[in-house]
Every structure is written in structure tokens, then in C-alpha cells.
Amino acid sequence: MAVLVIDKRKRPLMPCSEKRARLLLDRGRAVVVRVHPFTIRLKDRVGGDTQPTRIKIDPGSRATGMALVREGGDGTEHVLWLGGIAHRGHVIHDRLAQRRAARRRRRSQLRHRAPRFDNRTRPAGWLAPSLQHRVDTTMAWVKRLRRWAPVTAVSQELVRFDMQRMDNATISGIEYQQGTLFGTEVREYLLHRHQHQCAYCAGLSGDPVLEVEHVHPRSRGGSDRVGNLVIGCRDCNQVKGNRTAGEWSEALGRRSALDRARKANAERISAGKRPSLRDASAVNSTRWGLFHALKATGLPVAAGTGGLTKWNRQRLGIPKTHALDAACVGTVEAIEGWSRPVLAIRASGRGSYQRTRLTRHGFPRGYLMRAKRVRGFQTGDHVRAAVGTGKKAGIHRGRVAVRATGSFNIQTPNGVIQGISHRHCTLTQRADGYGYHVQPKIAATKEEAGSKAA
Ligand SMILES: [Zn+2]
């Protein structure tokens, strides 16, 4: 994992290798600023040469991938740092539902209050709190990375596929079979439209292989336009053969459930009916919200499509993870050094304002401590505990949960260790609303060596 570096005046320099960071620290030329992500400050340097560095973002509903890359002149990218943010949108959603229920109870059951006239409006660009949180956490990390690395540009995956290009687009059989950029994008579009299911049998045939299928066969003059394409399983595709959807529907009987499903769907497809693109706007509103927030930073923002990301990933032989998807966003010729550990960042929140714990029915069950800090520690701090003797002997690193007694729990990657005294603990990083752990790197296969040539 690359080490982020800032100079004496806390301005960002180019990240360095772990080995170099160790040398600098050993010689006393640098001090540790943070552990996650590991950042050092050079004590004797002011300014230095920096190269164009780009933050790349792949926003998702549960997790957002981030990559920091150095841009070579020839379209080659050198990955410097990888991270994945796990969002807590569902937690926020649940908490708000709970608050709503508690308020409703207070208003209706405990004393009567006449309903208010609902004249409240929402500003333009409003997002639900659980969605706004995704934009906010991603922006928080963009701001942080800008403090520790010389970022000059941002790339974001904005849409899944280019809708404008999809209308009336023509795609030849060779294109999608050989996986060109446009072929990948059309295939993604069709898969999304049919929800990764065969348009004829909806999965009843049991064949898991999905293919792009011509409603009016190409061999009989059917066009390559997207309007003439659906997703079909290989079985349906072969059984249908050289017939149009309409001819196939008429030839099919009603003997089995499979035949009935195929007959009804083929008839519908023949009549030009296609499933509508649902929920695309809900996903996209968050992405557009992030796009506008990124624009507001003043950095140049490049937008990519999901089809382009997937095409890059497959062409360069890179495995699918959130962080590596981020590295594949946008126009890129080759990616080097992608096989490196990923910093898994979990948005955990900063605890609750509410000091009263409630039962399921909203009655008080117990009370939290008034002070958040115990013996200099706070829940969420990262600590290192060195226990000399006893059953829990050893060195434990992780997120601490404090108790008023001074006996803490430590959440390590291998599970929770209970009842560690504050006397054994040393602080490694203050709680900042995120949990961290480093995921080991995915080894590069043979393809990666060839990715430069591809
Ligand atoms: Zn099928």
C-alpha cells in the first residue's frame, strides 16, 4: 500500500512506497500523521515535484470504490492507492423510520394535536437523507484525499449506459460477440432492462447462459438496432432458431408451464412491448448529486459510463471489486500496479445523541453514559492493546468500545475481545466516524502482464 506524504507546511507531495516511508521514519526525517490511510509528514521538506494525480470514483448503493492514480502521458495509469467506502444508508433509513414512529406516538397517543396542513416543499436537488449520506461521505473522502495527495482531476462513473446513444443505435453481431466498447454497453443495457433474465422464459428453462437475441432474425433481414434486440437464454435462443418472435409464439403449445411462459412472452415481444427502465432515475439522482458536488470543488470532472468501466475491466483482465472498478472508470489505455491492498472504510457514524435506550415499544430500557470519553478513550477510537499475561495475552489492534468501568471491548479483524483494561491500551487514531481495515491484495494473473499490450 502506498504511503501518502505531506510536506513540512502540510501540503501534499507524491505518495511513496512503504519501504521509503520506513526509511524516512527510521532516520527521523518524517513523522506519522495518520494510520488509516497511512500518511507521513516530512519534517525537512517544503514543496516538491508532483505529477498529475486523479481520484476515480465508482459510486454504488452499498459501497463506493475509490482509486488514486498517477496519470502517465500515454493513457497509462499507475494505481497509487485503493479504497472502498461501505455506506450506512440503510441504518439512516431505519433510524428515521424509528424517529417517525416515536413522533407519531407522541403526537397521537400521548396528547392530541390536530394534523398540520402539509404545505412543506423540498428544494431542487433534494435527496432522501439515506441517499444524501452517500454523496456526503464520498465528498468527505475526496476532500481528505486532496489534503494528502496532489489531486489535479476527478473521474466518476455517472450513468450505467449512454441512453442517448442507445436510442436507435445499431450494433452488429460481431460487435457484441467480440465485446467491443459499444457491444458491452448495449449488452449491459439489455441485461438491465430485462433484469438479468431471459425475456422469453424468465429463467424457467434453467439455462443460465444469457445471450443477445434478435426478435426478427438477422438471417431473414432483421435489423441490428437495439429495438430488435432482447436478452434470451441459450436454450430459448436455440429452440426459437430461425423464426420471428411472432411465428414462434404461434407454433408453441400450452402443454407445459415453460411453453405457456414462452408463448405469452414471445407474443408480447412480437407486439413491440419491452419492460420499462425502472428505478434508473433513483440510482441516477444520487450519482448526479455527487457529480454536481464534485464540479463544485473546481477540479475538472470526467464522467464515464458503466459499460465503459466493464469493458476496461474485462479488456485489461482485472478482477471485479468496488475499488478496482473505480480504477477502470473512464477512458484508459492501460492500468499498472492495480494489485495492491485495499483500505476498507466503513461509515460507522459517531454514536447516538440519544442517551436513553428504548425497548421495542418505545419505553426506556436503560441509559448511556453522559460523558462519551472514559479514561481518555472514546468508542470508535483505534487502539493497540498489549496484554502481558492471562487468557487474553497478546497484542490486539482495532476499534474500541468503552465502558464506564474502564474495561473495554476491542473489535479486531478476528472478532471482539472483551474486558481489556484501559491500562493496556494506547491510542493509534482518534474516532472519526469510520472503521478501517486493510484487505489483502488480489494477485495479478497472467493477463495483467499483457494488459499493457492490449
Ligand atoms: Zn429462456
PDB file of C-alpha atoms in Angstrom, residues 83-250:
ATOM      1  CA  GLY A  83     -10.144   2.311  -1.055  1.00  0.00           C
ATOM      2  CA  GLY A  84     -13.733   1.167  -0.647  1.00  0.00           C
ATOM      3  CA  ILE A  85     -16.318   3.052   1.417  1.00  0.00           C
ATOM      4  CA  ALA A  86     -19.175   0.956   2.854  1.00  0.00           C
ATOM      5  CA  HIS A  87     -22.176   3.255   3.269  1.00  0.00           C
ATOM      6  CA  ARG A  88     -24.750   3.195   6.055  1.00  0.00           C
ATOM      7  CA  GLY A  89     -27.792   4.380   4.106  1.00  0.00           C
ATOM      8  CA  HIS A  90     -29.922   1.531   5.433  1.00  0.00           C
ATOM      9  CA  VAL A  91     -29.008   2.438   9.039  1.00  0.00           C
ATOM     10  CA  ILE A  92     -30.058   6.038   8.428  1.00  0.00           C
ATOM     11  CA  HIS A  93     -33.267   4.837   6.812  1.00  0.00           C
ATOM     12  CA  ASP A  94     -34.086   2.623   9.820  1.00  0.00           C
ATOM     13  CA  ARG A  95     -33.253   5.349  12.349  1.00  0.00           C
ATOM     14  CA  LEU A  96     -35.507   7.850  10.588  1.00  0.00           C
ATOM     15  CA  ALA A  97     -38.333   5.331  10.466  1.00  0.00           C
ATOM     16  CA  GLN A  98     -37.887   4.839  14.204  1.00  0.00           C
ATOM     17  CA  ARG A  99     -37.938   8.586  14.846  1.00  0.00           C
ATOM     18  CA  ARG A 100     -41.045   8.956  12.735  1.00  0.00           C
ATOM     19  CA  ALA A 101     -42.805   6.250  14.731  1.00  0.00           C
ATOM     20  CA  ALA A 102     -41.807   7.789  18.061  1.00  0.00           C
ATOM     21  CA  ARG A 103     -43.038  11.234  16.995  1.00  0.00           C
ATOM     22  CA  ARG A 104     -46.280   9.833  15.693  1.00  0.00           C
ATOM     23  CA  ARG A 105     -46.857   8.141  19.022  1.00  0.00           C
ATOM     24  CA  ARG A 106     -46.108  11.292  20.980  1.00  0.00           C
ATOM     25  CA  ARG A 107     -48.470  13.311  18.825  1.00  0.00           C
ATOM     26  CA  SER A 108     -51.402  10.982  18.682  1.00  0.00           C
ATOM     27  CA  GLN A 109     -51.344   8.747  21.685  1.00  0.00           C
ATOM     28  CA  LEU A 110     -49.980  10.894  24.489  1.00  0.00           C
ATOM     29  CA  ARG A 111     -51.844  14.109  23.648  1.00  0.00           C
ATOM     30  CA  HIS A 112     -53.998  15.115  20.766  1.00  0.00           C
ATOM     31  CA  ARG A 113     -52.660  17.510  18.174  1.00  0.00           C
ATOM     32  CA  ALA A 114     -54.616  18.366  15.039  1.00  0.00           C
ATOM     33  CA  PRO A 115     -52.773  17.424  11.851  1.00  0.00           C
ATOM     34  CA  ARG A 116     -50.907  20.266  10.193  1.00  0.00           C
ATOM     35  CA  PHE A 117     -51.636  21.336   6.665  1.00  0.00           C
ATOM     36  CA  ASP A 118     -48.971  19.740   4.501  1.00  0.00           C
ATOM     37  CA  ASN A 119     -47.534  22.781   2.753  1.00  0.00           C
ATOM     38  CA  ARG A 120     -43.857  21.974   3.136  1.00  0.00           C
ATOM     39  CA  THR A 121     -41.772  21.895  -0.024  1.00  0.00           C
ATOM     40  CA  ARG A 122     -38.413  20.438  -0.928  1.00  0.00           C
ATOM     41  CA  PRO A 123     -35.648  22.400  -2.614  1.00  0.00           C
ATOM     42  CA  ALA A 124     -34.451  21.433  -6.091  1.00  0.00           C
ATOM     43  CA  GLY A 125     -31.890  18.646  -5.998  1.00  0.00           C
ATOM     44  CA  TRP A 126     -33.181  17.330  -2.689  1.00  0.00           C
ATOM     45  CA  LEU A 127     -32.172  13.775  -1.892  1.00  0.00           C
ATOM     46  CA  ALA A 128     -33.518  11.488   0.820  1.00  0.00           C
ATOM     47  CA  PRO A 129     -31.168  11.544   3.862  1.00  0.00           C
ATOM     48  CA  SER A 130     -30.029   7.972   3.205  1.00  0.00           C
ATOM     49  CA  LEU A 131     -29.034   8.966  -0.345  1.00  0.00           C
ATOM     50  CA  GLN A 132     -27.565  12.349   0.602  1.00  0.00           C
ATOM     51  CA  HIS A 133     -25.330  10.464   3.026  1.00  0.00           C
ATOM     52  CA  ARG A 134     -23.688   8.631   0.093  1.00  0.00           C
ATOM     53  CA  VAL A 135     -22.880  11.920  -1.589  1.00  0.00           C
ATOM     54  CA  ASP A 136     -21.636  13.418   1.680  1.00  0.00           C
ATOM     55  CA  THR A 137     -19.347  10.545   2.689  1.00  0.00           C
ATOM     56  CA  THR A 138     -17.870  10.294  -0.800  1.00  0.00           C
ATOM     57  CA  MET A 139     -17.241  14.044  -0.849  1.00  0.00           C
ATOM     58  CA  ALA A 140     -15.688  13.856   2.629  1.00  0.00           C
ATOM     59  CA  TRP A 141     -13.171  11.342   1.280  1.00  0.00           C
ATOM     60  CA  VAL A 142     -12.474  13.389  -1.830  1.00  0.00           C
ATOM     61  CA  LYS A 143     -11.679  16.353   0.451  1.00  0.00           C
ATOM     62  CA  ARG A 144      -9.467  14.206   2.665  1.00  0.00           C
ATOM     63  CA  LEU A 145      -7.520  12.717  -0.245  1.00  0.00           C
ATOM     64  CA  ARG A 146      -6.977  16.210  -1.623  1.00  0.00           C
ATOM     65  CA  ARG A 147      -5.341  17.153   1.661  1.00  0.00           C
ATOM     66  CA  TRP A 148      -2.881  14.253   1.488  1.00  0.00           C
ATOM     67  CA  ALA A 149      -2.252  13.831  -2.248  1.00  0.00           C
ATOM     68  CA  PRO A 150      -1.684  16.319  -5.098  1.00  0.00           C
ATOM     69  CA  VAL A 151      -5.013  15.706  -6.838  1.00  0.00           C
ATOM     70  CA  THR A 152      -5.475  17.504 -10.154  1.00  0.00           C
ATOM     71  CA  ALA A 153      -8.603  15.849 -11.567  1.00  0.00           C
ATOM     72  CA  VAL A 154     -11.559  13.582 -10.776  1.00  0.00           C
ATOM     73  CA  SER A 155     -13.305  10.824 -12.756  1.00  0.00           C
ATOM     74  CA  GLN A 156     -16.709   9.426 -11.881  1.00  0.00           C
ATOM     75  CA  GLU A 157     -18.897   6.701 -13.287  1.00  0.00           C
ATOM     76  CA  LEU A 158     -22.025   8.754 -13.902  1.00  0.00           C
ATOM     77  CA  VAL A 159     -24.502   6.514 -15.724  1.00  0.00           C
ATOM     78  CA  ARG A 160     -24.782   2.810 -16.395  1.00  0.00           C
ATOM     79  CA  PHE A 161     -25.040   3.238 -20.130  1.00  0.00           C
ATOM     80  CA  ASP A 162     -25.290   6.129 -22.505  1.00  0.00           C
ATOM     81  CA  MET A 163     -29.055   6.420 -23.034  1.00  0.00           C
ATOM     82  CA  GLN A 164     -28.723   8.890 -25.883  1.00  0.00           C
ATOM     83  CA  ARG A 165     -26.519   6.518 -27.849  1.00  0.00           C
ATOM     84  CA  MET A 166     -28.828   3.619 -27.026  1.00  0.00           C
ATOM     85  CA  ASP A 167     -31.832   5.118 -28.866  1.00  0.00           C
ATOM     86  CA  ASN A 168     -31.911   3.928 -32.457  1.00  0.00           C
ATOM     87  CA  ALA A 169     -28.398   2.556 -32.122  1.00  0.00           C
ATOM     88  CA  THR A 170     -27.186  -0.154 -34.480  1.00  0.00           C
ATOM     89  CA  ILE A 171     -24.981  -2.936 -33.241  1.00  0.00           C
ATOM     90  CA  SER A 172     -23.582  -5.685 -35.430  1.00  0.00           C
ATOM     91  CA  GLY A 173     -23.334  -9.278 -34.279  1.00  0.00           C
ATOM     92  CA  ILE A 174     -19.561  -9.111 -34.359  1.00  0.00           C
ATOM     93  CA  GLU A 175     -19.564  -6.159 -32.012  1.00  0.00           C
ATOM     94  CA  TYR A 176     -21.255  -7.774 -29.061  1.00  0.00           C
ATOM     95  CA  GLN A 177     -19.705 -11.190 -29.607  1.00  0.00           C
ATOM     96  CA  GLN A 178     -16.210  -9.781 -29.535  1.00  0.00           C
ATOM     97  CA  GLY A 179     -17.008  -7.429 -26.690  1.00  0.00           C
ATOM     98  CA  THR A 180     -16.240  -4.047 -28.172  1.00  0.00           C
ATOM     99  CA  LEU A 181     -16.968  -0.989 -26.056  1.00  0.00           C
ATOM    100  CA  PHE A 182     -20.312  -0.377 -27.691  1.00  0.00           C
ATOM    101  CA  GLY A 183     -21.211  -4.065 -27.643  1.00  0.00           C
ATOM    102  CA  THR A 184     -20.557  -4.226 -23.891  1.00  0.00           C
ATOM    103  CA  GLU A 185     -22.636  -1.135 -23.301  1.00  0.00           C
ATOM    104  CA  VAL A 186     -25.628  -2.412 -25.307  1.00  0.00           C
ATOM    105  CA  ARG A 187     -25.442  -5.793 -23.593  1.00  0.00           C
ATOM    106  CA  GLU A 188     -25.402  -4.101 -20.175  1.00  0.00           C
ATOM    107  CA  TYR A 189     -28.383  -2.013 -21.198  1.00  0.00           C
ATOM    108  CA  LEU A 190     -30.346  -5.067 -22.335  1.00  0.00           C
ATOM    109  CA  LEU A 191     -29.412  -7.070 -19.239  1.00  0.00           C
ATOM    110  CA  HIS A 192     -30.555  -4.214 -17.027  1.00  0.00           C
ATOM    111  CA  ARG A 193     -33.792  -3.771 -18.984  1.00  0.00           C
ATOM    112  CA  HIS A 194     -34.651  -7.471 -18.672  1.00  0.00           C
ATOM    113  CA  GLN A 195     -33.324  -7.669 -15.094  1.00  0.00           C
ATOM    114  CA  HIS A 196     -30.749 -10.340 -15.971  1.00  0.00           C
ATOM    115  CA  GLN A 197     -33.461 -12.786 -17.003  1.00  0.00           C
ATOM    116  CA  CYS A 198     -34.446 -14.444 -20.242  1.00  0.00           C
ATOM    117  CA  ALA A 199     -37.143 -12.334 -21.914  1.00  0.00           C
ATOM    118  CA  TYR A 200     -38.971 -15.462 -23.141  1.00  0.00           C
ATOM    119  CA  CYS A 201     -38.960 -17.997 -20.289  1.00  0.00           C
ATOM    120  CA  ALA A 202     -37.878 -15.761 -17.355  1.00  0.00           C
ATOM    121  CA  GLY A 203     -35.450 -18.450 -16.226  1.00  0.00           C
ATOM    122  CA  LEU A 204     -37.893 -21.408 -16.425  1.00  0.00           C
ATOM    123  CA  SER A 205     -35.732 -23.311 -18.922  1.00  0.00           C
ATOM    124  CA  GLY A 206     -32.961 -23.478 -16.331  1.00  0.00           C
ATOM    125  CA  ASP A 207     -30.273 -22.407 -18.795  1.00  0.00           C
ATOM    126  CA  PRO A 208     -28.084 -19.811 -17.055  1.00  0.00           C
ATOM    127  CA  VAL A 209     -26.322 -18.597 -20.233  1.00  0.00           C
ATOM    128  CA  LEU A 210     -27.818 -15.311 -21.413  1.00  0.00           C
ATOM    129  CA  GLU A 211     -27.329 -14.090 -24.964  1.00  0.00           C
ATOM    130  CA  VAL A 212     -28.317 -11.095 -27.039  1.00  0.00           C
ATOM    131  CA  GLU A 213     -31.219 -12.274 -29.201  1.00  0.00           C
ATOM    132  CA  HIS A 214     -32.726 -10.834 -32.390  1.00  0.00           C
ATOM    133  CA  VAL A 215     -36.551 -10.670 -32.254  1.00  0.00           C
ATOM    134  CA  HIS A 216     -36.643 -10.670 -36.064  1.00  0.00           C
ATOM    135  CA  PRO A 217     -33.729 -12.951 -37.053  1.00  0.00           C
ATOM    136  CA  ARG A 218     -30.751 -11.403 -38.777  1.00  0.00           C
ATOM    137  CA  SER A 219     -30.653 -14.228 -41.297  1.00  0.00           C
ATOM    138  CA  ARG A 220     -34.043 -13.041 -42.524  1.00  0.00           C
ATOM    139  CA  GLY A 221     -33.196  -9.386 -42.706  1.00  0.00           C
ATOM    140  CA  GLY A 222     -33.789  -8.423 -39.075  1.00  0.00           C
ATOM    141  CA  SER A 223     -32.007  -5.202 -38.146  1.00  0.00           C
ATOM    142  CA  ASP A 224     -29.208  -4.809 -35.600  1.00  0.00           C
ATOM    143  CA  ARG A 225     -30.991  -1.932 -33.906  1.00  0.00           C
ATOM    144  CA  VAL A 226     -31.407  -2.095 -30.145  1.00  0.00           C
ATOM    145  CA  GLY A 227     -35.172  -2.102 -30.699  1.00  0.00           C
ATOM    146  CA  ASN A 228     -34.849  -5.518 -32.357  1.00  0.00           C
ATOM    147  CA  LEU A 229     -32.767  -6.991 -29.518  1.00  0.00           C
ATOM    148  CA  VAL A 230     -33.741  -8.701 -26.272  1.00  0.00           C
ATOM    149  CA  ILE A 231     -31.924 -10.894 -23.757  1.00  0.00           C
ATOM    150  CA  GLY A 232     -32.657 -14.595 -24.132  1.00  0.00           C
ATOM    151  CA  CYS A 233     -31.218 -17.728 -22.580  1.00  0.00           C
ATOM    152  CA  ARG A 234     -29.254 -20.002 -24.891  1.00  0.00           C
ATOM    153  CA  ASP A 235     -31.961 -22.672 -24.740  1.00  0.00           C
ATOM    154  CA  CYS A 236     -34.749 -20.323 -25.856  1.00  0.00           C
ATOM    155  CA  ASN A 237     -32.448 -18.825 -28.470  1.00  0.00           C
ATOM    156  CA  GLN A 238     -31.741 -22.238 -29.993  1.00  0.00           C
ATOM    157  CA  VAL A 239     -35.318 -23.520 -29.819  1.00  0.00           C
ATOM    158  CA  LYS A 240     -36.604 -20.312 -31.426  1.00  0.00           C
ATOM    159  CA  GLY A 241     -33.984 -20.696 -34.134  1.00  0.00           C
ATOM    160  CA  ASN A 242     -34.758 -19.013 -37.411  1.00  0.00           C
ATOM    161  CA  ARG A 243     -38.280 -17.872 -36.519  1.00  0.00           C
ATOM    162  CA  THR A 244     -39.513 -14.414 -35.549  1.00  0.00           C
ATOM    163  CA  ALA A 245     -40.940 -13.997 -32.054  1.00  0.00           C
ATOM    164  CA  GLY A 246     -44.443 -13.883 -33.548  1.00  0.00           C
ATOM    165  CA  GLU A 247     -44.007 -17.111 -35.542  1.00  0.00           C
ATOM    166  CA  TRP A 248     -42.533 -18.866 -32.542  1.00  0.00           C
ATOM    167  CA  SER A 249     -45.429 -17.759 -30.327  1.00  0.00           C
ATOM    168  CA  GLU A 250     -47.956 -19.229 -32.785  1.00  0.00           C
TER     169      GLU A 250
END
